[in-house]
mmCIF file of C-alpha atoms in Angstrom:
data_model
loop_
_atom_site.group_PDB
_atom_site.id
_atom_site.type_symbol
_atom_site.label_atom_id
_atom_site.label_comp_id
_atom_site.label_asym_id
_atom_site.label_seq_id
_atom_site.Cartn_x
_atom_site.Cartn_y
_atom_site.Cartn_z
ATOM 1 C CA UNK A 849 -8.803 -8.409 1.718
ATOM 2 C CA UNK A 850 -11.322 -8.812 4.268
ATOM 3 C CA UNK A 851 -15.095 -9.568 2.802
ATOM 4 C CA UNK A 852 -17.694 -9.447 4.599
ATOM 5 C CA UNK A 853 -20.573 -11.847 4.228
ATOM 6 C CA UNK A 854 -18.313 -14.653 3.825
ATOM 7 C CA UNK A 855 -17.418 -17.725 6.602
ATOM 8 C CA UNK A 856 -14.563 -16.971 8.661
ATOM 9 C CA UNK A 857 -11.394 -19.564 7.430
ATOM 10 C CA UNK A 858 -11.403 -22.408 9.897
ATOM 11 C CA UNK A 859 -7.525 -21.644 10.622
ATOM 12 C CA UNK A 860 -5.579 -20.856 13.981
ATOM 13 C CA UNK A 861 -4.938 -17.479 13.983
ATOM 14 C CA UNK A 862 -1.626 -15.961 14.371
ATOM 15 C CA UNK A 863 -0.403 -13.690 17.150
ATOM 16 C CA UNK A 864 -1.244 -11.102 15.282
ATOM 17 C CA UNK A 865 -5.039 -12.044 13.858
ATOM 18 C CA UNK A 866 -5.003 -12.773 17.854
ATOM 19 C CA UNK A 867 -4.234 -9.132 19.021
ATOM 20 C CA UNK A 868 -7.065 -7.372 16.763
ATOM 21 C CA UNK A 869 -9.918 -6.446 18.231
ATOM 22 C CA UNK A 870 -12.815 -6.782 15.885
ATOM 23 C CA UNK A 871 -16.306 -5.540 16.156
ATOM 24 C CA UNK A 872 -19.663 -5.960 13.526
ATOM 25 C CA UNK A 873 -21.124 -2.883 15.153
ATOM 26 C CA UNK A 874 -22.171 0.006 14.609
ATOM 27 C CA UNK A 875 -20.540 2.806 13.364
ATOM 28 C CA UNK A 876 -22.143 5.392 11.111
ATOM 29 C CA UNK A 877 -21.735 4.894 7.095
ATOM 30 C CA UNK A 878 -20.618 8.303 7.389
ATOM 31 C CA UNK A 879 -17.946 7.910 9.800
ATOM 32 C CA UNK A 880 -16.459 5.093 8.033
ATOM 33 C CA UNK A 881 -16.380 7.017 5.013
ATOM 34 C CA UNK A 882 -14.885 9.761 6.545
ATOM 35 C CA UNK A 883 -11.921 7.212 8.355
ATOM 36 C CA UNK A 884 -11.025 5.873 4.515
ATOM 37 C CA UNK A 885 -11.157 9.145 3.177
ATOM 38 C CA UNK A 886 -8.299 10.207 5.992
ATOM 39 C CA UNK A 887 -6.644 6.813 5.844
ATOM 40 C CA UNK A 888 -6.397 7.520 1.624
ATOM 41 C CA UNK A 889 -4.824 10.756 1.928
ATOM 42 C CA UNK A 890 -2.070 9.734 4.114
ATOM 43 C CA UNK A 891 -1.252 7.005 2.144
ATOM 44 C CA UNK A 892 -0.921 8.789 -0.881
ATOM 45 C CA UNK A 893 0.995 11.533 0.532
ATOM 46 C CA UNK A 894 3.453 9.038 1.890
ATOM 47 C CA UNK A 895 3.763 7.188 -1.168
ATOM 48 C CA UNK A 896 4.962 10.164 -2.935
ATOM 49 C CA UNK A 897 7.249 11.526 0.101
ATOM 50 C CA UNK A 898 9.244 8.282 -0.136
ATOM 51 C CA UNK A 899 9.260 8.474 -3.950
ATOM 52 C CA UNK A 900 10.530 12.047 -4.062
ATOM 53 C CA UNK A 901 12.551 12.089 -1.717
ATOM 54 C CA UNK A 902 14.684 9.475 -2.739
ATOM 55 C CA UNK A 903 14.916 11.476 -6.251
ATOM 56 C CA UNK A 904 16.238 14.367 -4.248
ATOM 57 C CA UNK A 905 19.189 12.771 -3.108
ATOM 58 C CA UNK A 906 22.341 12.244 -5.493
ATOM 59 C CA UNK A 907 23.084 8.823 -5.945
ATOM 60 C CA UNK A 908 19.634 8.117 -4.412
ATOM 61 C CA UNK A 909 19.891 5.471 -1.725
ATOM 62 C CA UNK A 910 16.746 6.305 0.317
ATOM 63 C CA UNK A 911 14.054 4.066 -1.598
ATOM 64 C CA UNK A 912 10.589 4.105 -1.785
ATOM 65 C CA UNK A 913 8.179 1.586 -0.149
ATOM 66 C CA UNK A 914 8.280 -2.066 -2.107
ATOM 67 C CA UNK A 915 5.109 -1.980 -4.085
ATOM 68 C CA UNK A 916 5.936 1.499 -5.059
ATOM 69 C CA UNK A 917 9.291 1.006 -5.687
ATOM 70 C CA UNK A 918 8.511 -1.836 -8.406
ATOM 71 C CA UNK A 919 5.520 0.200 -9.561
ATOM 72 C CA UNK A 920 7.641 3.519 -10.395
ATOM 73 C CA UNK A 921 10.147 1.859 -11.793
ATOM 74 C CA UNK A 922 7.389 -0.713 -13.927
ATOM 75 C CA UNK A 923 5.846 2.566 -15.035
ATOM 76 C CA UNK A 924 8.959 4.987 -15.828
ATOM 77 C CA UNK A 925 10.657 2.035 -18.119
ATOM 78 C CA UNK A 926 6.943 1.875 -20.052
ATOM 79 C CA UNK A 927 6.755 6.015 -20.229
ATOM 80 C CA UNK A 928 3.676 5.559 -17.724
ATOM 81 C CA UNK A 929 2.862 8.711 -15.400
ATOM 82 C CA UNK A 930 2.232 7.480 -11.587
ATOM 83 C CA UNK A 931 -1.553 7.429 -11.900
ATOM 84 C CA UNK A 932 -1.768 5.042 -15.030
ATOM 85 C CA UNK A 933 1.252 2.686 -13.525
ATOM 86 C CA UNK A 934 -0.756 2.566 -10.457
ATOM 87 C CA UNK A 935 -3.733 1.858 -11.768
ATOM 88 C CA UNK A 936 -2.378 -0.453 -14.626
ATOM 89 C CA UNK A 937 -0.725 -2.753 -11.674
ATOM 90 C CA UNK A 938 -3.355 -3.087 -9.753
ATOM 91 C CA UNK A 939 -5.485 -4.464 -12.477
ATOM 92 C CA UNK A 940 -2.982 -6.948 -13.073
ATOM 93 C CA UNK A 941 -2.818 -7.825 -8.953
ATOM 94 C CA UNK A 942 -7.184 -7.974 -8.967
ATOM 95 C CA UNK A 943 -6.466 -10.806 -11.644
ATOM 96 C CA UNK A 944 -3.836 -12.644 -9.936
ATOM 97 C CA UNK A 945 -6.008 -12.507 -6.943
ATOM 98 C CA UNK A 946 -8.930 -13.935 -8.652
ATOM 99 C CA UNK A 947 -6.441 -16.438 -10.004
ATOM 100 C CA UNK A 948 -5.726 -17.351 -6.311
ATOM 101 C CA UNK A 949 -9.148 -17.179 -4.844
ATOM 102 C CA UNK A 950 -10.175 -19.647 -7.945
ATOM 103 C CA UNK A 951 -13.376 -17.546 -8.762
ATOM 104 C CA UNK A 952 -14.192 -14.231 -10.206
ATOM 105 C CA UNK A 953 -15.926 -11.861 -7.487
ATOM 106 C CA UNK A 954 -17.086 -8.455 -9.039
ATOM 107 C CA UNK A 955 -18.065 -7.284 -5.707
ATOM 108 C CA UNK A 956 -13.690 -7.793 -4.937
ATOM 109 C CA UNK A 957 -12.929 -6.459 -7.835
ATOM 110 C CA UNK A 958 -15.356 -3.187 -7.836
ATOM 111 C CA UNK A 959 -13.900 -2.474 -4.334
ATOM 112 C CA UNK A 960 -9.955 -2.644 -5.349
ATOM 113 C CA UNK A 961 -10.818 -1.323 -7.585
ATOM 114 C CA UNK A 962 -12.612 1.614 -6.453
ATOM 115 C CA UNK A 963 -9.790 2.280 -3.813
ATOM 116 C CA UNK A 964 -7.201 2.226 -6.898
ATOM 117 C CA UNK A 965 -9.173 5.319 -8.918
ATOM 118 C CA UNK A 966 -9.208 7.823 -5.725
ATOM 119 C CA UNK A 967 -5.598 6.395 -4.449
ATOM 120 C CA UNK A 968 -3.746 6.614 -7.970
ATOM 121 C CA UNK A 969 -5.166 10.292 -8.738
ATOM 122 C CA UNK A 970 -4.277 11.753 -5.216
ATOM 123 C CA UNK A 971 -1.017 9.663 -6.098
ATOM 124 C CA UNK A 972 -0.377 12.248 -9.374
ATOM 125 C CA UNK A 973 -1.613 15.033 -7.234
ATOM 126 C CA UNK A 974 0.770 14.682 -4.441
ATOM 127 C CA UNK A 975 3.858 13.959 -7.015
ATOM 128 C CA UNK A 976 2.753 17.253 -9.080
ATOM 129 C CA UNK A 977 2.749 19.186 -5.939
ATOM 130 C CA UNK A 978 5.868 18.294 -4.009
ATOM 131 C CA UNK A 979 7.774 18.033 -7.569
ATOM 132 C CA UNK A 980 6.940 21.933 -8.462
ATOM 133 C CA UNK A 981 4.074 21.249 -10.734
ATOM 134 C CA UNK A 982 1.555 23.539 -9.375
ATOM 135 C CA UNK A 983 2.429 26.858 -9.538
ATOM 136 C CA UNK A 984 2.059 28.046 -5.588
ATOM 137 C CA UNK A 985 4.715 26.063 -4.633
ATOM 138 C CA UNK A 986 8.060 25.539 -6.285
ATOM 139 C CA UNK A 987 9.008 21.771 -4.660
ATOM 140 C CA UNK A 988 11.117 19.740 -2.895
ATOM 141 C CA UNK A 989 14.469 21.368 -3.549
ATOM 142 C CA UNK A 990 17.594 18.740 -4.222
ATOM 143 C CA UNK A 991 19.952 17.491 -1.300
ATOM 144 C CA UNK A 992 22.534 19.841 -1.694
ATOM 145 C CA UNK A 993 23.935 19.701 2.241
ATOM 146 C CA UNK A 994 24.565 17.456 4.603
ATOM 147 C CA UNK A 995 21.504 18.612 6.950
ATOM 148 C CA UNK A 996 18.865 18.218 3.851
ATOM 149 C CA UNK A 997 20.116 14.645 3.596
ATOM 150 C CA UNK A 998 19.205 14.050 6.835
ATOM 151 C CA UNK A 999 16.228 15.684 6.998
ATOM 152 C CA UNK A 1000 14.706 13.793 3.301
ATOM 153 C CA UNK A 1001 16.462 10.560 5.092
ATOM 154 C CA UNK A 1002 13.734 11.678 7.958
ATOM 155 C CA UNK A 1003 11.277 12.791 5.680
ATOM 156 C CA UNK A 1004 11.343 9.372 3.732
ATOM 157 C CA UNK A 1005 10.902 7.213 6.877
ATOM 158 C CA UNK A 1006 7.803 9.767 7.721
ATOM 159 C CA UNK A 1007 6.645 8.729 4.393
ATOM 160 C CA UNK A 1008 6.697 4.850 5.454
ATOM 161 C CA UNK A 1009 5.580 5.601 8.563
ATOM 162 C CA UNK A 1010 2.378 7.476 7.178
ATOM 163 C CA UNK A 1011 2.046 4.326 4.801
ATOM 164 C CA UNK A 1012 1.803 1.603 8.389
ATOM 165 C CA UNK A 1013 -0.626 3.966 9.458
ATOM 166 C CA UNK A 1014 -3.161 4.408 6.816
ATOM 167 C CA UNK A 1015 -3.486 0.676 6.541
ATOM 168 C CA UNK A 1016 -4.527 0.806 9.577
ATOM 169 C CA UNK A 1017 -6.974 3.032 9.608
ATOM 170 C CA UNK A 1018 -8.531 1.368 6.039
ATOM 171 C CA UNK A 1019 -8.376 -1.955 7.295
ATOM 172 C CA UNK A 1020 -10.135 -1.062 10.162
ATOM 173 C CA UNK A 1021 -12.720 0.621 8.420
ATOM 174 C CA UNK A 1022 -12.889 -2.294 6.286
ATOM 175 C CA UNK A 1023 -14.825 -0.930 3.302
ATOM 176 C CA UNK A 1024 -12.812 -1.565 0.376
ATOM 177 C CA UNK A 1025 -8.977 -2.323 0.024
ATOM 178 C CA UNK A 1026 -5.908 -2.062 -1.978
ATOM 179 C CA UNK A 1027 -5.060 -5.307 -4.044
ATOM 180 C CA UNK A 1028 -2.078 -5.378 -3.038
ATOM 181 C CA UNK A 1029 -3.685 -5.329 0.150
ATOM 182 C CA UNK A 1030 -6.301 -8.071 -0.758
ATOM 183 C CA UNK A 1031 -3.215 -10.574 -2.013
ATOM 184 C CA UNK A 1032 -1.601 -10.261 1.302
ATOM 185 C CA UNK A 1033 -5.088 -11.444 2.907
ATOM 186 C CA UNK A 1034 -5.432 -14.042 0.128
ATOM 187 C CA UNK A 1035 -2.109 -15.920 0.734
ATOM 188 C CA UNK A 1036 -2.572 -15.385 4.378
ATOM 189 C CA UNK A 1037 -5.739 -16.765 5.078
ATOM 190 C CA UNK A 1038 -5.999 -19.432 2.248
ATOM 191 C CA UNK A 1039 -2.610 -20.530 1.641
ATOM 192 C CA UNK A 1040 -0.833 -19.850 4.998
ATOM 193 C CA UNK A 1041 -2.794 -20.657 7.763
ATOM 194 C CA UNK A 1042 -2.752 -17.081 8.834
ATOM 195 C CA UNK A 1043 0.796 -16.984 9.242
ATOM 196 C CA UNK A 1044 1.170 -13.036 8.220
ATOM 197 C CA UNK A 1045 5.201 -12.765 7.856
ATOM 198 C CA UNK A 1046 4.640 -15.729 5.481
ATOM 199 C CA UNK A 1047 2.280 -14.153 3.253
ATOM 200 C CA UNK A 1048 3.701 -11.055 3.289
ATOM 201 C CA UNK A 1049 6.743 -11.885 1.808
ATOM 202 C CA UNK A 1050 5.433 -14.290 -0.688
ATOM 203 C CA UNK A 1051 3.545 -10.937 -1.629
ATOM 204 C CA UNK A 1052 6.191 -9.031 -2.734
ATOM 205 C CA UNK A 1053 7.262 -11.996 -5.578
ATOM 206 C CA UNK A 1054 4.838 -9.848 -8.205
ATOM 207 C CA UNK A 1055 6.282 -6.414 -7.176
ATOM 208 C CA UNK A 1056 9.741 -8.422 -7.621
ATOM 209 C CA UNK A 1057 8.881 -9.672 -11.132
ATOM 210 C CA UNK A 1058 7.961 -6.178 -12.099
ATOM 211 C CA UNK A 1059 11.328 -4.604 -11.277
ATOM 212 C CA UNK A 1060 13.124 -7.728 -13.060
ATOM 213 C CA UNK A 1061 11.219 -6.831 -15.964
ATOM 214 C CA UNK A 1062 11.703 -3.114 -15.564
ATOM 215 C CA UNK A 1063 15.642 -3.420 -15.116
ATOM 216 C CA UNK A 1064 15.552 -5.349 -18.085
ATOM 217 C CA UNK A 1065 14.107 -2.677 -20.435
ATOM 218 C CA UNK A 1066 15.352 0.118 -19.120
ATOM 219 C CA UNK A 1067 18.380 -0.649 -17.631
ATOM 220 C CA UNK A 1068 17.802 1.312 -14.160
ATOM 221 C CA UNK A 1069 17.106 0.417 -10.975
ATOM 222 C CA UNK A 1070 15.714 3.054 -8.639
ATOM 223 C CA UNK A 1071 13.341 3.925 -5.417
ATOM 224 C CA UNK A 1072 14.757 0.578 -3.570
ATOM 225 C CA UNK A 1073 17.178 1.548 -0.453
ATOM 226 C CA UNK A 1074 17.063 2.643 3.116
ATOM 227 C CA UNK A 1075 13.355 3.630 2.754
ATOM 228 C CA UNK A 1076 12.909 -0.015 1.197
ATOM 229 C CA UNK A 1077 14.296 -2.104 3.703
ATOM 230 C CA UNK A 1078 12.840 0.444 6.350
ATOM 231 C CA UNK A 1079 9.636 -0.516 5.118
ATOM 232 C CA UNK A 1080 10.230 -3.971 4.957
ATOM 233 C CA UNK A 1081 11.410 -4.180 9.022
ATOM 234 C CA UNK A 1082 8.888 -1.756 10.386
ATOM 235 C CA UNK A 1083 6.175 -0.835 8.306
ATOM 236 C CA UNK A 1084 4.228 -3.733 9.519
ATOM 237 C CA UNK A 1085 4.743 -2.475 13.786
ATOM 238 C CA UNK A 1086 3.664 0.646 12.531
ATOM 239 C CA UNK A 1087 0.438 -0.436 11.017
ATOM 240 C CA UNK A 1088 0.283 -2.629 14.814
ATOM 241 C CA UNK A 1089 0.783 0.286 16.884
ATOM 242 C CA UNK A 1090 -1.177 2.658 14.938
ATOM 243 C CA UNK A 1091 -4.403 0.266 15.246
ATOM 244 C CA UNK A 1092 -4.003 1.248 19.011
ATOM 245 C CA UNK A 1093 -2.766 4.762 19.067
ATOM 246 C CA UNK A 1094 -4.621 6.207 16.457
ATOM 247 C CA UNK A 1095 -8.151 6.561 16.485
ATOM 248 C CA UNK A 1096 -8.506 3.465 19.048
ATOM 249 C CA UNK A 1097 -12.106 3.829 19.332
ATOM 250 C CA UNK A 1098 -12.186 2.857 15.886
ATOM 251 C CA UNK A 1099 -11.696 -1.402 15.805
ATOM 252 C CA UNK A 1100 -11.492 -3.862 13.251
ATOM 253 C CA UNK A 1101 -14.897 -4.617 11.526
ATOM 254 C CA UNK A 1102 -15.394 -8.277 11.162
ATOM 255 C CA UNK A 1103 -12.505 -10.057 9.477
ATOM 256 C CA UNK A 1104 -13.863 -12.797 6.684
ATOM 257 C CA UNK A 1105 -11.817 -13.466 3.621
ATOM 258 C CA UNK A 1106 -12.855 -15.991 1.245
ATOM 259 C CA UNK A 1107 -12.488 -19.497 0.751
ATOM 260 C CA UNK A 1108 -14.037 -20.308 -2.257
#
């Protein structure tokens, strides 16, 4: 979302653009390479905790976050695996943001898409593994008692949690990003006067048209609940808190979006 190079928008910042504390120094390549490759991890392995988890539990009412939510269930009614329905979506989000941004950028759409490629096949990897795949570890068994329910209801909000903080630490780091991520920025900084509840919401129309579409061919709607609206309340004071409480010393790089 963030580009660097380009003018800052000439917008009031919200209180939260307000609270960051944003540096163009000096950390090492290496370092910063090292923060995404952390930052990717967790957020892959949370993805998948929320997704599984809420398969484990009979009806499932946990939910996953909302862009994976609408992406599993975009990809299971087209007979897509996880990696291809992530990586198939976030095509179709670097072309709606190009759409928005009113110009084609290879340099945006390299870096999306260069996050997507690691992200989507540590996505797979993580699913394989906690689903029984692999053959050193037999899975996440089903909720079959009270106390697993509670502890996958746990487990799922660890799984958000783990999301709020790995966007932390990549938007920090400020290398390349998500495009989910960069249509959040988009909206924010170009179309909302860097009013961040505002674009975030109006971010999760796509995700919405996805699942419409989904529920319409396959006739199933799963992965939204508890997790979901979880998510949706405190995913975002996660991501806040964690840009204080984990690695601090690391701050945000300079913010720039574009504005062409």
């Amino acid at each position: 979302m963030t580009r660097p190079g380009v003018p800052r928008p000439q917008n009031k910042p919200d209180a939260a653009s307000a609270s960051f504390h944003t540096t163009s120094t000096t950390a090492s390549t290496a370092s910063l390479i090292a923060y995404f490759a952390i930052s990717i991890v967790i957020n892959s392995a949370g993805n998948v905790l929320t997704l599984v988890t809420s398969a484990k539990i009979h009806p499932s009412y946990l939910g996953a976050a909302y862009w994976t939510a609408a992406t599993a269930n975009f990809g299971n009614a087209l007979h897509w695996n996880l990696f291809w329905s992530f990586i198939i979506i976030g095509l179709m989000t670097i072309v709606l943001n190009a759409v928005l941004v009113g110009h084609w950028s290879w340099q945006r759409a390299l870096g999306n898409l260069l996050f997507m490629l690691p992200f989507s096949a540590l996505i797979q990897v993580f699913a394989d593994f906690f689903n029984g795949v692999y053959p050193f570890f037999a899975g996440l068994p089903a909720a079959d008692s009270p106390a697993m329910i509670i502890f996958y209801i746990c487990l799922n909000f660890f799984g958000d949690a783990l999301i709020g903080i790995a966007i932390s630490i990549y938007q920090r780091v400020n290398l390349i990003l998500h495009p989910a991520d960069d249509l959040m920025q988009i909206l924010r900084f170009k179309y909302f006067k860097g009013r961040a509840a505002t674009a975030m919401w109006v971010s999760y129309l796509p995700p919405t048209i996805l699942t419409i579409i989904a529920l319409i061919i396959s006739h199933q709607f799963t992965n939204f609940g508890l997790g979901t609206i979880f998510a949706l309340l405190f995913q975002g004071g996660i991501t806040g808190a964690a840009d204080k409480i984990v690695f601090p010393r690391l701050h945000h790089r300079a913010i720039h979006v574009s504005q062409n």
